[in-house]
PDB file of C-alpha atoms and ligand atoms in Angstrom:
ATOM      1  CA  MET V 197      -4.618  19.164   7.246  1.00 43.00           C
ATOM      2  CA  ALA V 198      -7.000  16.201   7.369  1.00 44.00           C
ATOM      3  CA  MET V 199      -7.453  14.814  10.869  1.00 57.00           C
ATOM      4  CA  ASN V 200      -8.464  11.278  10.088  1.00 79.00           C
ATOM      5  CA  LYS V 201      -6.123   8.748   8.589  1.00 93.00           C
ATOM      6  CA  LYS V 202      -6.934   7.881   5.005  1.00 97.00           C
ATOM      7  CA  ILE V 203      -7.405   4.194   4.220  1.00 98.00           C
ATOM      8  CA  ILE V 204      -5.306   2.885   1.328  1.00 98.00           C
ATOM      9  CA  VAL V 205      -6.177  -0.652   0.236  1.00 98.00           C
ATOM     10  CA  GLY V 206      -4.103  -2.636  -2.246  1.00 98.00           C
ATOM     11  CA  ASN V 207      -6.147  -5.305  -4.022  1.00 98.00           C
ATOM     12  CA  TRP V 208      -3.724  -7.699  -5.692  1.00 98.00           C
ATOM     13  CA  LYS V 209      -6.528  -9.661  -7.378  1.00 98.00           C
ATOM     14  CA  MET V 210      -5.126 -12.992  -8.703  1.00 98.00           C
ATOM     15  CA  ASN V 211      -1.596 -11.587  -8.977  1.00 98.00           C
ATOM     16  CA  GLY V 212       1.671 -11.844  -7.093  1.00 97.00           C
ATOM     17  CA  ASN V 213       3.579 -14.544  -5.253  1.00 97.00           C
ATOM     18  CA  GLY V 214       5.315 -15.044  -1.925  1.00 96.00           C
ATOM     19  CA  ASP V 215       8.475 -13.212  -3.020  1.00 96.00           C
ATOM     20  CA  MET V 216       6.548 -10.181  -4.199  1.00 97.00           C
ATOM     21  CA  LEU V 217       4.653 -10.068  -0.922  1.00 97.00           C
ATOM     22  CA  ASN V 218       7.923 -10.266   1.060  1.00 96.00           C
ATOM     23  CA  VAL V 219       9.346  -7.390  -0.952  1.00 96.00           C
ATOM     24  CA  MET V 220       6.203  -5.325  -0.389  1.00 96.00           C
ATOM     25  CA  THR V 221       5.936  -5.920   3.359  1.00 96.00           C
ATOM     26  CA  GLU V 222       9.688  -5.451   3.951  1.00 95.00           C
ATOM     27  CA  THR V 223       9.750  -2.226   1.951  1.00 94.00           C
ATOM     28  CA  LEU V 224       6.635  -0.968   3.746  1.00 94.00           C
ATOM     29  CA  LYS V 225       8.627  -1.042   7.008  1.00 92.00           C
ATOM     30  CA  GLY V 226      10.427   2.076   5.741  1.00 91.00           C
ATOM     31  CA  VAL V 227       7.312   4.001   4.766  1.00 91.00           C
ATOM     32  CA  ASP V 228       5.651   6.698   6.878  1.00 89.00           C
ATOM     33  CA  LEU V 229       2.357   5.136   7.894  1.00 91.00           C
ATOM     34  CA  SER V 230       1.352   7.823  10.379  1.00 91.00           C
ATOM     35  CA  ARG V 231      -1.241   9.370   8.038  1.00 92.00           C
ATOM     36  CA  ALA V 232      -2.553   6.269   6.290  1.00 95.00           C
ATOM     37  CA  THR V 233      -4.060   2.953   7.292  1.00 97.00           C
ATOM     38  CA  VAL V 234      -2.649   0.623   4.650  1.00 97.00           C
ATOM     39  CA  ILE V 235      -4.382  -2.686   3.982  1.00 98.00           C
ATOM     40  CA  LEU V 236      -2.878  -5.265   1.633  1.00 98.00           C
ATOM     41  CA  CYS V 237      -5.194  -7.830   0.048  1.00 98.00           C
ATOM     42  CA  PRO V 238      -3.086 -10.577  -1.506  1.00 98.00           C
ATOM     43  CA  PRO V 239      -4.551 -13.844  -2.823  1.00 98.00           C
ATOM     44  CA  MET V 240      -5.831 -16.191  -0.094  1.00 98.00           C
ATOM     45  CA  PRO V 241      -2.743 -18.481   0.203  1.00 97.00           C
ATOM     46  CA  TYR V 242      -0.650 -15.486   1.303  1.00 97.00           C
ATOM     47  CA  ILE V 243      -2.813 -13.972   4.032  1.00 97.00           C
ATOM     48  CA  GLY V 244      -0.937 -16.041   6.638  1.00 93.00           C
ATOM     49  CA  ALA V 245       1.814 -13.410   6.344  1.00 93.00           C
ATOM     50  CA  ALA V 246      -0.522 -10.926   8.054  1.00 89.00           C
ATOM     51  CA  SER V 247       1.076 -11.503  11.453  1.00 88.00           C
ATOM     52  CA  LYS V 248       4.546 -10.531  10.154  1.00 88.00           C
ATOM     53  CA  SER V 249       3.437  -7.469   8.228  1.00 93.00           C
ATOM     54  CA  PRO V 250       3.840  -3.809   9.248  1.00 93.00           C
ATOM     55  CA  VAL V 251       0.446  -3.084   7.641  1.00 96.00           C
ATOM     56  CA  ASP V 252      -2.972  -4.682   7.981  1.00 97.00           C
ATOM     57  CA  PHE V 253      -4.118  -7.442   5.693  1.00 98.00           C
ATOM     58  CA  GLY V 254      -7.406  -8.124   3.994  1.00 98.00           C
ATOM     59  CA  ALA V 255      -8.702 -11.175   2.148  1.00 98.00           C
ATOM     60  CA  GLN V 256     -10.329 -10.702  -1.255  1.00 98.00           C
ATOM     61  CA  ASP V 257     -13.440 -12.738  -0.486  1.00 98.00           C
ATOM     62  CA  CYS V 258     -15.002 -14.958   2.157  1.00 98.00           C
ATOM     63  CA  SER V 259     -17.756 -17.536   2.264  1.00 98.00           C
ATOM     64  CA  GLY V 260     -21.288 -16.370   2.883  1.00 97.00           C
ATOM     65  CA  HIS V 261     -22.615 -19.842   3.647  1.00 94.00           C
ATOM     66  CA  GLU V 262     -24.305 -20.548   6.939  1.00 84.00           C
ATOM     67  CA  PRO V 263     -23.376 -21.622   9.584  1.00 79.00           C
ATOM     68  CA  GLY V 264     -20.334 -19.534   8.803  1.00 82.00           C
ATOM     69  CA  THR V 265     -17.341 -20.960  10.572  1.00 89.00           C
ATOM     70  CA  SER V 266     -17.023 -24.385   8.885  1.00 93.00           C
ATOM     71  CA  GLY V 267     -18.956 -26.867   6.793  1.00 93.00           C
ATOM     72  CA  ALA V 268     -19.095 -28.965   3.628  1.00 95.00           C
ATOM     73  CA  PHE V 269     -18.357 -26.160   1.146  1.00 95.00           C
ATOM     74  CA  THR V 270     -15.376 -27.293  -0.907  1.00 96.00           C
ATOM     75  CA  GLY V 271     -13.176 -24.441  -2.032  1.00 96.00           C
ATOM     76  CA  GLU V 272     -14.741 -21.893   0.283  1.00 97.00           C
ATOM     77  CA  VAL V 273     -12.864 -20.098   3.054  1.00 98.00           C
ATOM     78  CA  SER V 274     -14.838 -18.909   6.054  1.00 97.00           C
ATOM     79  CA  ALA V 275     -14.522 -15.490   7.623  1.00 97.00           C
ATOM     80  CA  ALA V 276     -13.519 -17.208  10.868  1.00 97.00           C
ATOM     81  CA  MET V 277     -10.567 -18.892   9.138  1.00 97.00           C
ATOM     82  CA  ILE V 278      -9.482 -15.586   7.680  1.00 97.00           C
ATOM     83  CA  ALA V 279      -9.719 -13.882  11.064  1.00 97.00           C
ATOM     84  CA  GLU V 280      -7.612 -16.631  12.649  1.00 96.00           C
ATOM     85  CA  THR V 281      -4.629 -15.598  10.494  1.00 96.00           C
ATOM     86  CA  GLY V 282      -4.600 -12.099  11.994  1.00 96.00           C
ATOM     87  CA  THR V 283      -6.207 -10.636   8.860  1.00 97.00           C
ATOM     88  CA  LYS V 284      -8.607  -7.859   9.837  1.00 98.00           C
ATOM     89  CA  TYR V 285     -10.473  -6.972   6.648  1.00 98.00           C
ATOM     90  CA  VAL V 286     -12.161  -8.718   3.756  1.00 98.00           C
ATOM     91  CA  LEU V 287     -13.304  -7.394   0.391  1.00 98.00           C
ATOM     92  CA  VAL V 288     -16.798  -8.527  -0.488  1.00 98.00           C
ATOM     93  CA  GLY V 289     -18.751  -7.989  -3.675  1.00 98.00           C
ATOM     94  CA  HIS V 290     -15.852  -6.856  -5.811  1.00 98.00           C
ATOM     95  CA  SER V 291     -17.116  -6.258  -9.358  1.00 96.00           C
ATOM     96  CA  GLU V 292     -14.928  -9.093 -10.640  1.00 96.00           C
ATOM     97  CA  ARG V 293     -16.687 -11.468  -8.235  1.00 97.00           C
ATOM     98  CA  ARG V 294     -20.016 -10.158  -9.463  1.00 97.00           C
ATOM     99  CA  LEU V 295     -18.942 -10.461 -13.119  1.00 94.00           C
ATOM    100  CA  HIS V 296     -17.139 -13.801 -13.118  1.00 96.00           C
ATOM    101  CA  HIS V 297     -18.905 -15.579 -10.262  1.00 96.00           C
ATOM    102  CA  GLY V 298     -22.426 -14.235 -10.496  1.00 97.00           C
ATOM    103  CA  GLU V 299     -22.426 -12.649  -7.057  1.00 98.00           C
ATOM    104  CA  THR V 300     -25.600 -10.699  -6.366  1.00 98.00           C
ATOM    105  CA  ASN V 301     -26.295  -8.086  -3.728  1.00 98.00           C
ATOM    106  CA  ALA V 302     -27.976 -10.789  -1.635  1.00 98.00           C
ATOM    107  CA  ILE V 303     -24.878 -13.011  -1.725  1.00 98.00           C
ATOM    108  CA  VAL V 304     -22.631 -10.061  -0.924  1.00 98.00           C
ATOM    109  CA  ALA V 305     -24.810  -9.182   2.077  1.00 98.00           C
ATOM    110  CA  GLU V 306     -24.425 -12.738   3.419  1.00 98.00           C
ATOM    111  CA  LYS V 307     -20.650 -12.475   3.111  1.00 98.00           C
ATOM    112  CA  ALA V 308     -20.587  -9.114   4.852  1.00 98.00           C
ATOM    113  CA  LYS V 309     -22.687 -10.551   7.702  1.00 97.00           C
ATOM    114  CA  GLN V 310     -20.347 -13.511   8.156  1.00 97.00           C
ATOM    115  CA  ALA V 311     -17.370 -11.149   8.248  1.00 98.00           C
ATOM    116  CA  LEU V 312     -18.951  -8.922  10.898  1.00 97.00           C
ATOM    117  CA  LYS V 313     -19.863 -11.949  13.015  1.00 96.00           C
ATOM    118  CA  VAL V 314     -16.191 -12.839  13.519  1.00 96.00           C
ATOM    119  CA  GLY V 315     -14.903  -9.293  13.890  1.00 97.00           C
ATOM    120  CA  LEU V 316     -13.569  -8.797  10.366  1.00 98.00           C
ATOM    121  CA  THR V 317     -14.325  -5.467   8.713  1.00 98.00           C
ATOM    122  CA  PRO V 318     -16.014  -6.057   5.370  1.00 98.00           C
ATOM    123  CA  ILE V 319     -15.034  -3.676   2.584  1.00 98.00           C
ATOM    124  CA  ILE V 320     -18.225  -3.796   0.545  1.00 98.00           C
ATOM    125  CA  CYS V 321     -17.736  -2.968  -3.133  1.00 98.00           C
ATOM    126  CA  ILE V 322     -20.476  -1.385  -5.205  1.00 98.00           C
ATOM    127  CA  GLY V 323     -20.532   0.308  -8.586  1.00 97.00           C
ATOM    128  CA  GLU V 324     -22.263   0.464 -11.941  1.00 96.00           C
ATOM    129  CA  THR V 325     -21.309  -0.962 -15.341  1.00 94.00           C
ATOM    130  CA  VAL V 326     -20.875   1.275 -18.364  1.00 92.00           C
ATOM    131  CA  GLU V 327     -24.231   0.077 -19.730  1.00 93.00           C
ATOM    132  CA  GLU V 328     -25.952   0.969 -16.481  1.00 96.00           C
ATOM    133  CA  ARG V 329     -24.285   4.367 -16.464  1.00 94.00           C
ATOM    134  CA  ASN V 330     -25.269   5.081 -20.059  1.00 93.00           C
ATOM    135  CA  ALA V 331     -28.843   4.112 -19.223  1.00 97.00           C
ATOM    136  CA  GLY V 332     -28.897   6.687 -16.407  1.00 96.00           C
ATOM    137  CA  GLN V 333     -29.065   3.988 -13.730  1.00 97.00           C
ATOM    138  CA  THR V 334     -25.945   4.889 -11.760  1.00 97.00           C
ATOM    139  CA  ASN V 335     -27.711   6.193  -8.674  1.00 98.00           C
ATOM    140  CA  ALA V 336     -30.257   3.370  -8.668  1.00 98.00           C
ATOM    141  CA  ILE V 337     -27.519   0.707  -8.858  1.00 98.00           C
ATOM    142  CA  VAL V 338     -25.437   2.408  -6.204  1.00 98.00           C
ATOM    143  CA  GLU V 339     -28.409   2.881  -3.874  1.00 98.00           C
ATOM    144  CA  ALA V 340     -29.509  -0.741  -4.283  1.00 98.00           C
ATOM    145  CA  GLY V 341     -25.926  -1.854  -3.612  1.00 98.00           C
ATOM    146  CA  LEU V 342     -25.847   0.067  -0.361  1.00 98.00           C
ATOM    147  CA  ARG V 343     -29.321  -0.836   0.880  1.00 98.00           C
ATOM    148  CA  GLU V 344     -29.032  -4.508  -0.072  1.00 98.00           C
ATOM    149  CA  CYS V 345     -25.364  -5.219   0.788  1.00 98.00           C
ATOM    150  CA  VAL V 346     -24.480  -3.148   3.860  1.00 98.00           C
ATOM    151  CA  PRO V 347     -25.888  -4.959   6.903  1.00 97.00           C
ATOM    152  CA  GLY V 348     -25.077  -2.295   9.491  1.00 97.00           C
ATOM    153  CA  LYS V 349     -22.329  -0.481  11.331  1.00 97.00           C
ATOM    154  CA  GLY V 350     -18.695  -1.587  11.221  1.00 98.00           C
ATOM    155  CA  CYS V 351     -18.338  -1.779   7.441  1.00 98.00           C
ATOM    156  CA  ILE V 352     -16.320   0.134   4.869  1.00 98.00           C
ATOM    157  CA  VAL V 353     -17.893   0.927   1.496  1.00 98.00           C
ATOM    158  CA  ALA V 354     -15.847   1.069  -1.712  1.00 98.00           C
ATOM    159  CA  TYR V 355     -17.297   2.761  -4.776  1.00 98.00           C
ATOM    160  CA  GLU V 356     -15.764   1.305  -7.916  1.00 97.00           C
ATOM    161  CA  PRO V 357     -17.367   2.488 -11.155  1.00 95.00           C
ATOM    162  CA  ARG V 358     -16.801  -0.671 -13.172  1.00 93.00           C
ATOM    163  CA  TRP V 359     -16.114   1.170 -16.431  1.00 91.00           C
ATOM    164  CA  ALA V 360     -13.200   3.021 -14.842  1.00 90.00           C
ATOM    165  CA  ILE V 361     -11.295   0.008 -13.456  1.00 89.00           C
ATOM    166  CA  SER V 362      -7.971  -0.305 -15.283  1.00 84.00           C
ATOM    167  CA  ALA V 363      -8.469  -3.987 -16.123  1.00 83.00           C
ATOM    168  CA  VAL V 364     -11.763  -3.223 -17.899  1.00 73.00           C
ATOM    169  CA  SER V 365     -10.680  -2.423 -21.468  1.00 64.00           C
ATOM    170  CA  GLY V 366      -8.096   0.019 -20.201  1.00 64.00           C
ATOM    171  CA  GLY V 367     -10.591   1.807 -17.957  1.00 68.00           C
ATOM    172  CA  ILE V 368     -11.858   5.290 -18.737  1.00 81.00           C
ATOM    173  CA  PRO V 369     -10.759   7.247 -15.662  1.00 85.00           C
ATOM    174  CA  ALA V 370     -13.685   8.972 -13.968  1.00 92.00           C
ATOM    175  CA  THR V 371     -13.421  12.746 -13.639  1.00 95.00           C
ATOM    176  CA  PRO V 372     -13.153  14.340 -10.185  1.00 95.00           C
ATOM    177  CA  LYS V 373     -16.700  15.676 -10.795  1.00 96.00           C
ATOM    178  CA  ASP V 374     -18.043  12.147 -11.485  1.00 95.00           C
ATOM    179  CA  ILE V 375     -16.322  10.850  -8.366  1.00 97.00           C
ATOM    180  CA  GLN V 376     -17.483  13.695  -6.171  1.00 97.00           C
ATOM    181  CA  GLU V 377     -21.113  13.396  -7.271  1.00 97.00           C
ATOM    182  CA  ALA V 378     -21.140   9.663  -6.617  1.00 97.00           C
ATOM    183  CA  HIS V 379     -19.529   9.991  -3.196  1.00 98.00           C
ATOM    184  CA  GLU V 380     -21.922  12.719  -2.125  1.00 98.00           C
ATOM    185  CA  PHE V 381     -24.813  10.519  -3.173  1.00 98.00           C
ATOM    186  CA  ILE V 382     -23.370   7.519  -1.306  1.00 98.00           C
ATOM    187  CA  ALA V 383     -22.798   9.556   1.861  1.00 98.00           C
ATOM    188  CA  GLY V 384     -26.416  10.729   1.715  1.00 98.00           C
ATOM    189  CA  ILE V 385     -27.803   7.224   1.334  1.00 98.00           C
ATOM    190  CA  LEU V 386     -25.622   5.911   4.157  1.00 98.00           C
ATOM    191  CA  GLU V 387     -26.860   8.732   6.369  1.00 98.00           C
ATOM    192  CA  SER V 388     -30.463   7.859   5.539  1.00 98.00           C
ATOM    193  CA  MET V 389     -29.663   4.276   6.564  1.00 98.00           C
ATOM    194  CA  GLY V 390     -28.401   5.468   9.963  1.00 98.00           C
ATOM    195  CA  LEU V 391     -24.833   4.730   8.905  1.00 98.00           C
ATOM    196  CA  ALA V 392     -23.323   8.215   8.684  1.00 97.00           C
ATOM    197  CA  GLY V 393     -19.575   8.073   9.176  1.00 96.00           C
ATOM    198  CA  THR V 394     -19.130   4.759   7.368  1.00 98.00           C
ATOM    199  CA  PRO V 395     -15.804   5.200   5.535  1.00 98.00           C
ATOM    200  CA  ILE V 396     -16.192   5.460   1.756  1.00 98.00           C
ATOM    201  CA  LEU V 397     -13.270   4.503  -0.488  1.00 98.00           C
ATOM    202  CA  TYR V 398     -12.879   5.258  -4.164  1.00 98.00           C
ATOM    203  CA  GLY V 399     -11.393   2.609  -6.400  1.00 97.00           C
ATOM    204  CA  ALA V 400     -10.791   2.721 -10.127  1.00 94.00           C
ATOM    205  CA  SER V 401      -7.535   3.583 -11.869  1.00 93.00           C
ATOM    206  CA  VAL V 402      -6.098   5.297  -8.768  1.00 96.00           C
ATOM    207  CA  ASN V 403      -2.370   5.939  -9.100  1.00 96.00           C
ATOM    208  CA  GLY V 404       0.405   8.100  -7.690  1.00 96.00           C
ATOM    209  CA  ASP V 405      -0.431  10.929 -10.059  1.00 96.00           C
ATOM    210  CA  ASN V 406      -4.157  11.272  -9.352  1.00 96.00           C
ATOM    211  CA  ALA V 407      -4.338  10.076  -5.714  1.00 97.00           C
ATOM    212  CA  ALA V 408      -3.849  13.466  -4.051  1.00 96.00           C
ATOM    213  CA  GLU V 409      -6.598  15.108  -6.096  1.00 96.00           C
ATOM    214  CA  ILE V 410      -9.046  12.245  -5.519  1.00 97.00           C
ATOM    215  CA  LEU V 411      -8.307  11.940  -1.823  1.00 97.00           C
ATOM    216  CA  THR V 412      -9.030  15.606  -1.151  1.00 96.00           C
ATOM    217  CA  LEU V 413     -12.562  15.405  -2.571  1.00 96.00           C
ATOM    218  CA  PRO V 414     -15.358  15.467   0.035  1.00 96.00           C
ATOM    219  CA  HIS V 415     -16.644  12.141   1.363  1.00 97.00           C
ATOM    220  CA  ILE V 416     -13.546  10.223   0.258  1.00 98.00           C
ATOM    221  CA  ASP V 417     -11.912   8.385   3.117  1.00 98.00           C
ATOM    222  CA  GLY V 418      -9.413   6.457   1.077  1.00 98.00           C
ATOM    223  CA  ALA V 419      -8.631   4.511  -2.059  1.00 98.00           C
ATOM    224  CA  LEU V 420      -8.946   0.923  -3.245  1.00 98.00           C
ATOM    225  CA  VAL V 421      -6.041   0.385  -5.627  1.00 98.00           C
ATOM    226  CA  GLY V 422      -5.676  -2.513  -8.064  1.00 97.00           C
ATOM    227  CA  ALA V 423      -2.921  -2.546 -10.694  1.00 96.00           C
ATOM    228  CA  LYS V 424      -0.836   0.116  -8.977  1.00 97.00           C
ATOM    229  CA  SER V 425      -0.675  -1.783  -5.684  1.00 98.00           C
ATOM    230  CA  LEU V 426       1.517  -4.627  -6.891  1.00 97.00           C
ATOM    231  CA  LYS V 427       4.935  -2.949  -6.864  1.00 97.00           C
ATOM    232  CA  PRO V 428       6.293  -0.642  -4.170  1.00 97.00           C
ATOM    233  CA  ALA V 429       7.354   1.862  -6.855  1.00 97.00           C
ATOM    234  CA  ASP V 430       3.712   2.237  -7.918  1.00 97.00           C
ATOM    235  CA  PHE V 431       1.974   1.761  -4.568  1.00 97.00           C
ATOM    236  CA  PHE V 432       4.093   3.992  -2.337  1.00 96.00           C
ATOM    237  CA  PRO V 433       3.337   7.212  -4.256  1.00 96.00           C
ATOM    238  CA  VAL V 434      -0.356   6.580  -3.503  1.00 97.00           C
ATOM    239  CA  ILE V 435       0.430   6.168   0.213  1.00 96.00           C
ATOM    240  CA  GLU V 436       2.746   9.182   0.153  1.00 94.00           C
ATOM    241  CA  ALA V 437       0.065  11.312  -1.520  1.00 94.00           C
ATOM    242  CA  VAL V 438      -1.763  11.174   1.828  1.00 92.00           C
ATOM    243  CA  SER V 439       1.109  12.933   3.594  1.00 83.00           C
ATOM    244  CA  ASN V 440       0.746  15.952   1.347  1.00 78.00           C
ATOM    245  CA  LEU V 441      -2.990  16.481   1.833  1.00 83.00           C
TER     246      LEU V 441
HETATM  247  P1  13P D 187      -7.417  -0.577 -10.773  1.00 90.62           P
HETATM  248  O1  13P D 187      -6.788   0.282  -9.722  1.00 90.62           O
HETATM  249  O2  13P D 187      -6.408  -1.454 -11.478  1.00 90.62           O
HETATM  250  O3  13P D 187      -8.271   0.210 -11.711  1.00 90.62           O
HETATM  251  O4  13P D 187      -8.385  -1.613 -10.037  1.00 90.62           O
HETATM  252  C1  13P D 187      -9.390  -1.127  -9.242  1.00 90.62           C
HETATM  253  C2  13P D 187      -9.932  -2.279  -8.479  1.00 90.62           C
HETATM  254  O5  13P D 187     -10.651  -3.096  -9.010  1.00 90.62           O
HETATM  255  C3  13P D 187      -9.494  -2.396  -7.080  1.00 90.62           C
HETATM  256  O6  13P D 187     -10.295  -3.293  -6.397  1.00 90.62           O
END
């Protein structure tokens, strides 16, 4: 039996509404959370519900602009503002931010630093595109992501191979071997950075059917779930998979 709690993160992306969030948080009150740390990441307008939720909340992004807490940056939300709502985590560098908003490793590092400054735990997302994978660049992209985005202790890393995310042309699910190799590599790089023990999540097409197998692989401390985190009927089997490990 695994000793540490697994971390199960639900990334709602730009989906959901207040009613859906109420249903999710109310239903979560009846779920066994003794083996899993569950973190819900709804769109920014809904993170105020963090204080009423039985599980932790995360934002999907934060500003990386200096000086950090406030300033003339229309549309941005600072890490300090997120922390004030009782939200404890923030995703940074999700591949959809990199793809649609041009976020680079340098920008992601700034966001992670701002999060750490106010006591939020950044969940730093890294992962290669299908073109990068086919060109044999997976390890180089992953290593650069870690070395350039992770500013130090207190972070969580999420490996999301971009070609395997369900929203990317259906996603080609990665095999357990692919996942294991990547996570071993990531754990080794983190160790070489003096960051051994940093939790490493896997995130791409995780669902109730494959969660148990993925979560028992070495160096996998949890899952970052997209499409299957929106409805309790899809999300709870992922959480429950942890109880059977
Ligand atoms: P899916 O679980 O829908 O593949 O999404 C993964 C993801 O991008 C989570 O951040």
